[in-house]
XYZ file of C-alpha atoms in Angstrom:
708
model
C 0.127 -0.116 0.003
C 1.434 2.996 -1.053
C 0.951 6.015 1.689
C 2.983 9.419 2.604
C 5.278 8.535 5.613
C 4.416 10.136 8.711
C 7.547 12.458 8.665
C 6.085 13.756 5.184
C 2.804 14.542 6.676
C 4.132 15.960 9.359
C 5.943 18.463 7.606
C 2.814 19.528 5.382
C 1.078 20.030 8.594
C 3.302 21.742 10.904
C 3.237 24.994 9.040
C -0.631 24.912 9.370
C -0.636 24.002 12.840
C 2.006 26.276 14.528
C -0.082 29.111 14.444
C -3.430 27.331 14.879
C -3.577 26.075 18.685
C -0.163 26.578 19.670
C -0.967 27.089 23.313
C -2.835 24.249 23.084
C -0.213 22.011 22.044
C 2.374 23.281 24.116
C 0.058 22.761 27.288
C -0.519 18.943 25.888
C 3.324 18.869 25.844
C 3.953 19.898 29.221
C 0.487 18.605 30.789
C 0.553 16.999 34.026
C -2.260 15.220 36.250
C -4.459 17.757 37.971
C -3.836 20.612 35.631
C -6.150 22.304 33.253
C -7.694 20.326 30.600
C -8.757 23.351 28.378
C -6.363 22.098 25.616
C -7.964 18.750 25.538
C -11.204 20.451 25.301
C -10.339 22.563 22.682
C -8.343 20.188 20.534
C -11.102 17.308 20.995
C -13.872 19.946 19.612
C -11.321 21.349 16.704
C -10.267 17.645 15.395
C -14.037 16.893 14.857
C -14.383 19.191 11.913
C -13.225 17.374 9.183
C -10.709 20.097 7.594
C -8.851 19.936 10.902
C -8.592 16.621 11.667
C -5.394 15.794 9.611
C -3.422 18.627 10.989
C -4.559 17.882 14.759
C -3.588 14.143 14.366
C -0.169 14.947 12.834
C 0.705 17.559 15.457
C -0.082 15.217 18.332
C 1.871 12.420 16.474
C 4.588 14.558 16.122
C 4.899 15.702 19.969
C 4.143 11.961 20.998
C 7.044 10.671 18.604
C 9.583 13.494 19.428
C 8.879 14.721 23.191
C 8.821 13.062 26.653
C 5.364 13.358 27.747
C 3.083 12.281 30.871
C 0.915 9.294 30.909
C -1.806 11.608 31.688
C -1.161 13.202 28.460
C -0.733 10.248 26.390
C -3.950 9.312 27.568
C -5.905 11.997 26.664
C -4.259 12.309 23.408
C -5.465 8.815 22.458
C -8.831 9.853 23.436
C -8.684 12.313 20.410
C -6.827 10.067 18.128
C -9.423 7.356 18.494
C -12.014 9.447 16.936
C -9.675 10.772 14.141
C -6.979 8.331 13.432
C -5.733 7.236 10.265
C -3.214 4.786 9.228
C -0.597 7.411 9.892
C -1.130 7.055 13.496
C 0.018 3.202 13.270
C 3.780 3.704 13.161
C 4.148 6.459 16.046
C 1.835 4.722 18.346
C 2.786 0.936 18.204
C 5.921 1.884 19.485
C 4.267 2.004 22.945
C 2.748 -1.352 22.420
C 4.550 -3.153 25.564
C 4.051 -0.539 27.968
C 1.976 -1.231 31.057
C 0.197 1.937 30.977
C 0.276 3.106 27.430
C -0.849 -0.181 25.795
C -4.295 -0.355 26.176
C -4.670 3.429 25.257
C -2.644 2.640 21.815
C -5.121 -0.345 21.173
C -8.137 1.973 21.987
C -6.914 3.985 18.844
C -5.482 1.086 16.727
C -8.918 -0.630 16.854
C -10.370 1.734 15.024
C -8.328 1.866 11.877
C -9.335 -0.040 9.104
C -5.757 -1.170 7.648
C -4.259 -4.633 7.947
C -0.795 -3.098 8.851
C -2.674 -2.957 12.547
C -3.244 -6.739 12.623
C 0.469 -7.660 11.293
C 1.808 -5.283 13.992
C -0.020 -6.597 16.755
C 0.575 -10.073 16.064
C 4.277 -9.222 15.558
C 4.583 -7.849 18.923
C 2.771 -10.194 20.662
C 5.321 -12.850 21.600
C 7.379 -10.291 23.477
C 4.944 -8.874 25.618
C 4.173 -9.443 29.550
C 0.664 -11.006 30.730
C -0.964 -7.771 31.204
C 0.040 -6.410 27.787
C -0.703 -9.722 25.871
C -4.326 -9.739 26.936
C -4.770 -6.183 25.750
C -3.366 -6.902 22.303
C -5.208 -10.217 22.088
C -8.510 -8.510 23.055
C -7.866 -5.826 20.339
C -7.128 -8.497 17.775
C -10.565 -10.076 18.741
C -12.274 -6.809 18.519
C -10.811 -6.479 15.000
C -12.485 -9.669 14.094
C -9.680 -10.616 11.009
C -9.967 -14.620 10.645
C -5.970 -14.457 10.714
C -6.080 -13.528 13.884
C -7.775 -16.919 15.143
C -4.855 -18.988 14.576
C -2.430 -16.616 16.436
C -4.761 -16.328 19.572
C -5.480 -20.397 19.411
C -1.703 -20.718 20.157
C -1.917 -18.515 23.558
C -5.222 -20.844 24.680
C -2.269 -23.271 25.420
C -0.073 -20.842 27.330
C 1.731 -22.150 30.743
C 0.136 -18.852 32.181
C -3.244 -20.043 32.925
C -4.606 -16.593 33.375
C -3.401 -15.547 29.605
C -4.771 -19.161 28.235
C -8.211 -18.785 29.874
C -8.264 -15.144 28.351
C -7.484 -16.378 25.135
C -10.320 -18.512 25.276
C -12.672 -15.846 26.245
C -11.234 -14.096 23.227
C -12.096 -16.432 20.645
C -15.726 -16.629 21.568
C -15.867 -13.109 19.676
C -15.228 -14.637 16.276
C -18.399 -15.731 14.209
C -16.067 -18.572 12.366
C -16.057 -22.132 12.330
C -12.274 -22.476 12.889
C -12.703 -20.565 16.192
C -15.523 -22.965 16.954
C -13.384 -25.961 16.278
C -10.669 -24.914 18.458
C -13.042 -24.219 21.344
C -14.491 -27.403 20.767
C -11.278 -29.214 21.190
C -10.560 -27.257 24.408
C -14.087 -28.137 25.940
C -13.072 -31.955 25.145
C -10.395 -31.920 27.080
C -12.045 -31.022 30.309
C -9.347 -29.050 31.936
C -9.295 -25.558 33.557
C -10.487 -24.086 30.369
C -13.567 -25.968 29.925
C -16.022 -23.437 31.531
C -14.562 -20.690 29.885
C -14.740 -22.568 26.559
C -18.621 -23.350 27.310
C -19.166 -19.574 27.649
C -17.097 -18.635 24.597
C -18.921 -21.062 22.512
C -22.505 -20.027 23.615
C -21.300 -16.571 22.849
C -20.498 -17.407 19.452
C -23.777 -19.407 18.837
C -25.972 -16.501 20.531
C -24.259 -13.893 18.173
C -24.398 -16.290 15.309
C -28.136 -16.665 15.453
C -28.596 -12.527 15.573
C -26.326 -12.359 12.585
C -28.532 -15.241 10.712
C -26.112 -17.944 10.813
C -28.326 -20.497 12.332
C -25.857 -23.532 11.011
C -22.885 -21.958 12.705
C -24.885 -21.517 15.920
C -25.979 -25.151 15.985
C -22.497 -26.069 15.291
C -21.253 -24.127 18.347
C -23.511 -25.653 20.732
C -22.561 -29.559 19.769
C -19.816 -29.298 22.442
C -21.828 -27.346 25.009
C -23.881 -29.693 27.605
C -27.596 -29.038 27.121
C -28.012 -27.688 30.530
C -25.206 -25.177 30.302
C -26.981 -22.013 31.149
C -25.544 -19.463 29.047
C -26.512 -21.779 25.939
C -30.213 -21.963 26.969
C -31.375 -18.757 25.267
C -29.786 -19.677 21.751
C -31.088 -23.100 22.126
C -34.478 -21.917 22.973
C -34.400 -19.749 19.647
C -33.242 -23.120 18.002
C -36.149 -25.415 19.005
C -39.211 -26.024 17.284
C -41.413 -24.526 20.103
C -39.616 -22.541 22.660
C -41.869 -22.797 25.548
C -42.171 -26.540 25.460
C -38.273 -26.686 25.237
C -37.969 -24.298 28.167
C -40.905 -26.194 30.176
C -38.846 -29.535 29.563
C -35.873 -27.857 31.573
C -38.117 -26.557 34.266
C -39.493 -30.268 34.621
C -36.011 -31.814 34.919
C -35.334 -28.936 37.695
C -32.470 -27.709 34.952
C -31.562 -23.702 34.877
C -35.046 -23.050 36.236
C -35.017 -19.811 36.880
C -33.407 -18.629 33.594
C -35.952 -20.760 31.618
C -38.853 -19.188 33.389
C -37.360 -15.467 32.577
C -37.057 -16.729 28.800
C -40.489 -17.565 28.366
C -41.753 -14.292 29.718
C -45.025 -13.516 27.828
C -44.677 -16.237 25.215
C -46.656 -18.818 27.490
C -49.990 -19.824 25.508
C -52.348 -22.453 27.285
C -53.014 -24.533 24.357
C -48.905 -25.431 24.695
C -48.674 -25.648 28.248
C -50.210 -29.475 28.973
C -47.103 -30.808 30.148
C -45.974 -28.143 32.555
C -49.697 -28.300 33.972
C -49.596 -31.954 34.828
C -46.281 -31.620 36.196
C -46.803 -28.473 38.180
C -47.695 -30.275 41.710
C -44.586 -32.299 41.467
C -42.527 -29.242 40.524
C -39.404 -28.017 42.907
C -40.246 -24.882 44.789
C -38.138 -22.978 42.430
C -39.763 -24.557 39.438
C -43.252 -23.627 40.803
C -42.455 -19.796 41.749
C -41.138 -19.655 37.943
C -44.024 -21.100 36.263
C -46.482 -19.246 38.362
C -45.006 -15.930 36.960
C -45.187 -17.195 33.220
C -49.087 -18.089 33.994
C -49.211 -14.638 35.192
C -47.675 -12.811 32.343
C -49.840 -14.982 29.723
C -53.163 -13.152 31.105
C -54.841 -16.449 30.581
C -57.670 -17.039 33.336
C -57.297 -20.795 32.650
C -53.831 -21.161 34.359
C -55.467 -20.056 37.770
C -56.649 -23.666 38.959
C -53.401 -24.776 38.434
C -52.007 -22.233 40.936
C -54.815 -22.055 43.397
C -54.014 -25.090 45.816
C -51.051 -22.891 46.825
C -53.390 -20.482 48.644
C -53.217 -23.356 51.359
C -49.324 -23.475 51.074
C -47.265 -23.693 54.401
C -44.562 -22.161 52.066
C -45.121 -18.251 52.364
C -43.360 -17.428 49.153
C -45.385 -19.747 47.350
C -48.418 -18.715 49.051
C -47.671 -15.142 48.355
C -46.965 -15.949 44.920
C -50.514 -17.362 44.456
C -52.052 -14.188 45.932
C -50.242 -11.891 43.638
C -51.235 -13.826 40.550
C -54.709 -13.720 41.343
C -54.488 -10.063 40.589
C -54.160 -10.819 37.067
C -55.699 -14.471 36.270
C -58.254 -15.349 38.814
C -62.007 -14.993 38.406
C -63.115 -17.478 40.792
C -65.632 -16.567 43.669
C -64.591 -19.455 45.964
C -60.718 -18.242 45.615
C -61.660 -14.473 46.176
C -63.430 -15.692 49.518
C -60.244 -17.532 50.499
C -57.987 -14.686 50.021
C -60.144 -12.034 51.563
C -59.204 -13.004 55.211
C -55.567 -12.613 54.116
C -56.098 -8.707 54.173
C -56.056 -9.103 57.947
C -53.587 -11.514 57.878
C -50.659 -10.410 60.260
C -47.878 -10.488 57.709
C -47.688 -7.011 56.268
C -46.708 -8.189 52.714
C -49.290 -10.784 52.184
C -51.735 -8.073 53.378
C -50.749 -5.756 50.540
C -51.077 -8.362 48.168
C -54.583 -9.541 49.094
C -55.613 -6.026 49.185
C -54.450 -5.383 45.829
C -56.190 -8.354 44.490
C -59.583 -6.825 45.509
C -58.394 -3.171 44.282
C -57.382 -4.032 41.069
C -58.939 -7.480 39.510
C -61.586 -6.504 37.193
C -63.615 -9.506 37.869
C -67.129 -9.184 38.689
C -66.712 -12.148 41.132
C -64.505 -9.902 42.934
C -67.358 -7.010 43.257
C -69.601 -9.679 44.365
C -67.445 -10.917 47.265
C -67.098 -7.206 48.389
C -70.641 -6.450 48.480
C -71.367 -9.550 50.238
C -68.988 -8.438 53.028
C -70.028 -4.986 52.780
C -73.714 -5.752 53.290
C -72.475 -7.782 56.652
C -71.255 -4.408 57.806
C -67.502 -4.849 56.986
C -65.979 -1.563 56.834
C -62.800 -2.652 54.959
C -65.199 -3.965 51.991
C -67.186 -0.649 52.256
C -63.495 1.313 51.886
C -62.469 -0.887 48.634
C -65.532 -0.389 46.904
C -65.351 3.439 47.175
C -61.640 3.256 45.940
C -62.947 0.865 42.856
C -65.295 3.881 42.138
C -68.765 2.371 43.374
C -70.927 5.520 43.696
C -73.688 4.152 46.159
C -70.519 2.927 48.269
C -68.745 6.489 48.207
C -72.177 7.936 49.215
C -72.690 5.424 52.185
C -69.050 5.960 53.226
C -69.749 9.956 53.569
C -72.920 9.520 55.280
C -71.314 7.066 57.651
C -68.446 9.767 58.215
C -70.313 12.823 58.587
C -73.144 11.547 60.651
C -70.955 10.758 63.857
C -68.279 8.016 62.309
C -65.740 10.666 62.220
C -65.251 10.205 66.076
C -64.948 6.412 65.497
C -61.118 5.918 64.418
C -61.882 3.121 62.213
C -64.527 4.837 60.270
C -62.352 8.009 60.242
C -59.411 5.860 58.756
C -61.639 4.358 56.111
C -62.781 7.624 55.127
C -59.337 9.257 54.740
C -58.028 6.180 52.797
C -61.177 6.308 50.453
C -61.264 10.163 49.743
C -59.266 11.533 46.852
C -57.815 15.210 46.770
C -60.267 16.324 44.117
C -63.065 15.646 46.845
C -61.493 17.683 49.368
C -63.349 20.935 48.447
C -66.717 19.174 48.685
C -65.567 17.894 52.164
C -64.405 21.580 53.043
C -68.103 22.940 52.760
C -68.911 21.053 55.972
C -66.297 23.272 57.796
C -69.209 25.760 58.163
C -71.079 23.270 60.291
C -71.303 24.235 63.805
C -70.173 21.049 65.327
C -66.558 21.631 66.194
C -65.622 17.980 66.355
C -66.702 17.468 63.191
C -64.933 20.689 62.186
C -61.824 19.200 63.840
C -61.952 15.905 61.945
C -62.404 17.316 58.401
C -59.152 19.497 58.930
C -57.240 16.644 59.667
C -58.512 14.613 56.567
C -57.687 17.741 54.372
C -54.068 18.287 56.052
C -53.065 14.576 56.157
C -54.304 14.174 52.324
C -52.567 17.526 51.223
C -49.352 16.772 53.354
C -48.360 13.443 51.788
C -47.049 15.693 48.986
C -44.308 17.030 51.372
C -44.072 19.911 48.568
C -44.652 22.962 50.534
C -45.369 24.759 47.534
C -48.112 22.493 46.228
C -49.369 22.163 49.777
C -50.133 25.973 50.241
C -51.630 26.284 46.815
C -53.621 22.961 47.344
C -55.072 24.106 50.538
C -55.987 27.568 48.993
C -57.920 25.754 46.357
C -59.569 23.441 48.862
C -60.662 26.421 51.319
C -61.075 29.652 49.078
C -64.674 30.762 49.077
C -65.801 28.514 52.048
C -63.804 29.984 54.896
C -61.403 33.009 54.901
C -57.538 33.766 55.848
C -59.144 34.943 59.487
C -61.321 31.674 60.099
C -59.903 29.563 62.993
C -59.775 26.359 60.529
C -57.900 28.420 58.021
C -55.161 29.194 60.640
C -55.281 25.854 61.800
C -54.584 24.050 58.541
C -51.856 26.708 57.714
C -50.124 26.044 60.895
C -50.080 22.166 60.618
C -49.175 22.297 56.988
C -46.181 24.711 57.951
C -46.604 26.735 54.703
C -48.416 29.887 53.727
C -51.842 29.172 52.066
C -51.829 31.205 48.832
C -53.058 31.023 45.542
C -50.811 29.123 43.333
C -48.347 31.167 41.031
C -49.437 30.982 37.307
C -46.355 29.690 35.620
C -46.251 27.614 32.672
C -43.254 25.754 33.412
C -44.868 24.595 36.224
C -42.070 22.136 37.719
C -40.162 25.167 38.913
C -43.147 27.328 40.006
C -41.507 27.693 43.661
C -38.786 30.033 42.266
C -40.411 31.150 39.268
C -42.154 34.702 38.823
C -45.912 34.739 37.687
C -46.118 34.538 33.742
C -48.206 37.884 33.955
C -45.504 40.012 36.049
C -42.919 39.411 33.302
C -43.008 40.623 29.400
C -40.984 38.620 26.849
C -37.733 40.276 26.035
C -37.284 41.870 22.766
C -35.047 44.034 20.900
C -31.505 43.633 19.207
C -28.316 43.041 21.292
C -26.394 46.313 21.900
C -23.112 47.348 19.424
C -20.408 45.603 20.981
C -17.609 47.023 19.184
C -17.057 50.535 20.338
C -16.115 52.360 23.584
C -15.633 49.451 25.562
C -13.235 48.687 28.362
C -11.396 45.588 29.437
C -12.101 44.492 32.804
C -9.803 41.635 32.259
C -6.171 41.904 30.815
C -6.057 38.233 29.938
C -3.019 37.449 32.318
C -3.897 38.575 35.903
C -6.601 39.145 38.086
C -5.429 42.925 38.408
C -8.921 44.836 39.238
C -10.583 41.935 40.714
C -10.528 40.637 43.979
C -12.483 37.629 45.970
C -15.095 38.128 48.369
C -17.277 35.354 50.070
C -16.990 31.531 49.779
C -14.046 29.450 49.243
C -13.779 28.693 45.358
C -10.482 28.971 43.713
C -10.067 31.784 40.965
C -7.217 31.860 38.721
C -5.881 32.877 35.170
C -5.929 29.928 32.781
C -5.368 30.019 28.953
C -6.138 33.803 28.952
C -9.445 32.958 30.805
C -10.437 33.425 34.382
C -11.281 30.272 35.866
C -13.576 29.684 38.906
C -13.390 26.193 40.903
C -15.733 24.947 43.146
C -14.659 24.189 46.592
C -17.137 21.188 47.477
C -16.479 22.336 51.450
C -17.414 25.800 50.781
C -20.937 27.038 52.634
C -21.811 30.085 50.593
C -21.744 31.052 47.035
C -18.360 32.703 45.860
C -17.555 36.036 43.979
C -14.758 37.170 42.234
C -15.570 40.839 42.147
C -14.205 44.175 40.588
C -12.398 46.503 42.781
C -14.701 49.178 41.616
C -18.275 49.472 43.150
C -19.804 51.999 41.866
C -21.037 50.945 38.272
C -24.372 52.675 37.566
C -25.529 52.529 33.862
C -23.677 50.572 31.592
C -23.281 47.547 28.898
C -21.478 44.786 30.086
C -20.322 41.681 28.074
C -18.266 38.558 28.669
C -18.035 35.286 26.857
C -18.412 32.011 29.468
C -18.247 28.325 29.113
C -18.426 25.308 31.538
C -15.489 22.974 31.946
C -17.636 21.053 34.534
C -21.588 22.054 34.843
C -22.109 23.924 38.111
C -24.476 26.729 38.889
C -23.221 30.357 38.091
C -23.802 33.769 37.115
C -22.863 37.674 36.556
C -23.491 39.786 39.319
C -23.951 43.396 38.697
C -24.677 46.460 40.599
C -23.732 44.104 43.545
C -23.144 45.111 47.223
C -22.604 43.465 50.418
C -25.479 43.517 53.006
C -25.009 43.785 56.911
C -24.310 40.141 57.108
C -21.351 40.550 54.707
C -22.900 38.569 51.894
C -22.968 39.499 48.477
C -26.343 40.610 47.377
C -27.897 42.405 44.214
C -28.979 41.507 40.602
C -27.190 38.644 39.069
C -27.617 37.232 35.346
C -27.919 33.738 35.867
C -25.903 30.901 34.241
C -28.201 28.028 34.553
C -26.421 24.602 34.100
C -29.899 22.805 34.361
C -30.940 21.340 30.843
C -34.294 21.185 31.749
C -34.783 24.782 33.426
C -32.589 26.691 31.099
C -33.016 29.821 32.615
C -29.531 31.479 31.937
C -29.796 35.170 31.121
C -32.743 35.426 33.715
C -32.277 37.990 36.504
C -31.897 36.764 40.364
C -31.819 38.813 43.536
C -28.753 37.245 44.721
C -29.566 35.707 48.164
C -32.933 36.232 47.887
C -35.854 35.844 44.742
C -36.315 35.296 41.224
C -36.825 38.933 39.624
C -36.955 37.655 36.060
C -37.368 33.915 35.291
C -37.812 32.149 32.172
C -40.437 30.235 32.848
C -43.369 31.519 30.273
C -44.180 29.113 27.458
C -43.157 32.047 25.090
C -39.706 32.236 26.290
C -38.515 29.204 24.370
C -36.275 30.909 22.069
C -34.464 32.676 25.401
C -34.248 29.200 27.005
C -32.578 27.585 24.065
C -29.875 30.451 23.595
C -27.049 28.874 25.794
C -24.839 26.005 24.799
C -24.037 24.172 27.589
C -21.211 22.544 25.856
C -19.327 25.526 24.270
C -18.787 29.077 24.983
C -21.409 31.692 25.185
C -21.750 35.488 24.921
C -23.556 37.246 28.002
C -24.367 41.066 27.362
C -26.215 42.761 30.441
C -27.469 46.579 29.837
C -28.519 48.694 32.565
C -29.870 51.985 32.123
C -31.933 53.764 34.657
C -34.282 51.386 36.308
C -34.338 49.141 33.493
C -32.200 45.845 32.908
C -31.752 43.827 29.660
C -29.676 40.550 29.182
C -28.764 38.559 25.865
C -27.257 35.158 25.558
C -25.417 35.079 22.352
C -27.415 37.616 20.847
C -30.957 36.306 21.728
C -32.996 38.874 23.800
C -33.546 37.076 27.422
C -34.551 39.097 30.372
C -36.225 42.829 30.265
C -36.597 43.967 33.841
C -37.860 47.325 35.195
C -36.236 47.083 38.959
C -36.332 50.517 40.981
C -34.082 52.263 43.127
C -30.989 49.551 42.646
C -27.809 51.697 43.610
C -24.482 51.647 41.802
C -22.419 48.437 42.633
C -19.821 46.369 41.817
C -19.476 43.207 38.890
C -19.042 39.875 40.229
C -18.392 36.437 39.085
C -20.130 33.808 40.747
C -19.247 30.017 41.683
C -22.255 28.813 43.338
C -21.762 26.139 46.213
C -22.873 22.567 45.334
C -20.978 19.215 44.203
C -19.099 20.504 41.038
C -18.241 23.457 38.972
C -15.568 24.812 36.874
C -16.170 27.860 34.770
C -13.991 29.968 32.225
C -15.017 33.543 31.483
C -12.947 35.643 28.702
C -13.513 38.883 26.826
C -14.654 40.691 30.085
C -15.491 44.327 29.128
C -17.631 47.095 29.923
C -19.050 50.529 28.175
C -20.295 52.904 31.050
C -23.225 55.096 29.538
C -23.744 58.645 30.533
């Protein structure tokens, strides 16, 4: 094959790379673990552009070939190369095959290159390698799948190193080839320490062959594998004339019962199940459990008479499974009557499953049993009928509760269990009663039903919807319910992005931002010189701020107890246009404080343009009153353009304009916020690193234009 040598390609590309990304390559060459990876992310992004990939590959290879670099730098370079590598990478990288650390990284690149030279080099290197690196190379040869590698790997199945021999056996299982099958079958017959590995490898070939439509190869692979070998069962089932009957035969024999049951899944049919139904009473405990699940999955009620005798079993698991399956396939009144008392059984799990039978089984026989029990005064039957939607039962339950039953703990509990939140307003109408005990009982029901959510915002809004217009905020019942819920009862905010309602501004209190981003070319002063933090100072928190690659980098300290800010030494910015570029190296909440100041407790407060790392919320560019509340969120339905403006994986431009009481923001030129916020005094500019679990943020091109 005729091709450019590496040195020729390097010479052609060196000039192109010399000016481009120069700092990135220098940082790569000098990289040590724990240092900034900005060079890596930048080069990886650029390398994925087709016109850049050749130049990036050549420059990385040139440095690898001629410079001493750290293992960490080598690892990262291979991460880039495995996405763009051509045959030009083979010569340079193959020199490192045999290195305990670098072999695996080299192989991760070589496996992607479609060139026969790779296989030749790997095979040539193999005899000189230790066990660790030999395994890496053998795995790579197997992944590449060249049939010529089978003979090479087969030799290593006889290695005196048992670990390497067994590994090589497994590696052969990745070839869909009858030569690999022949080698593995011979190993299986020898019955030595490699036998288990050979069975697994042959089973893997068989399974993959079936998926590839090579049925004859699958059959050939399984000839040397015992019929009851667990990993072969799935493929044998696919090869069988009747999958379910084959798997049932295993269950009847007591072989790989659990696996056979799982493989049947929803394929069970009553007409093909004569043998298993007949054998069921004599199956092992494990077999019966496996088979019941397949009966249940079928949904065929004709299976339940086979299961029903286990309702009397002394084995708890079998009894529980028989009850559980009754939810789906039982229609027999006699069996329902046998299950009914189990709802009062002392065992919690059995009680739960028995109750679910009566709440969920759609059979008329269930309703008949419940109505018979309810007619006998059974409160539990009445409760379940209400939950099943029986209108007459609901009317009876309400009457029972309101006419004195609220003082009976059992009636009270049954009523609370059966009422749904949508009925609470109807119940609340009875708070106007003069009966104080009834009022208290109703209030407790309302409190307990609403409080189950444990969502303070929901509780306050839900209670408002229940009580508004029935009792007012000065009524003792309103105050009592509010005190127990421990949240203010108030009308729910009108917020389209409802999952973030707690922090959002109401839709009708914000206007959608419009207008072009200001001209950013003239009249601006740099706030950052690209080299030092001159003009800036740290304030609260313990995040680490430094200059990296011409950017200000903020890194979270996971131990910090408050948000950190790097702020300008000037604190008198009034009317201005501010702009900067920002990017996340590690996602974490952040923002730009503007017109910031310190409160009486020494904490940073004031307007903040959000840098939101939440891919669902997406409020970047929204305005937050640091330490207090949102002033302009992006929670309206018609703010989708603003929510989509930020790119969490790349650089973004933030622009903030403050003129008088009006504050506006843009992200990448898209208008985001437009807010009138009166009487905010002049203040400083600050770069935030929010406390949390992670966060590493870059800022650059930081500048400001003051407006007169």
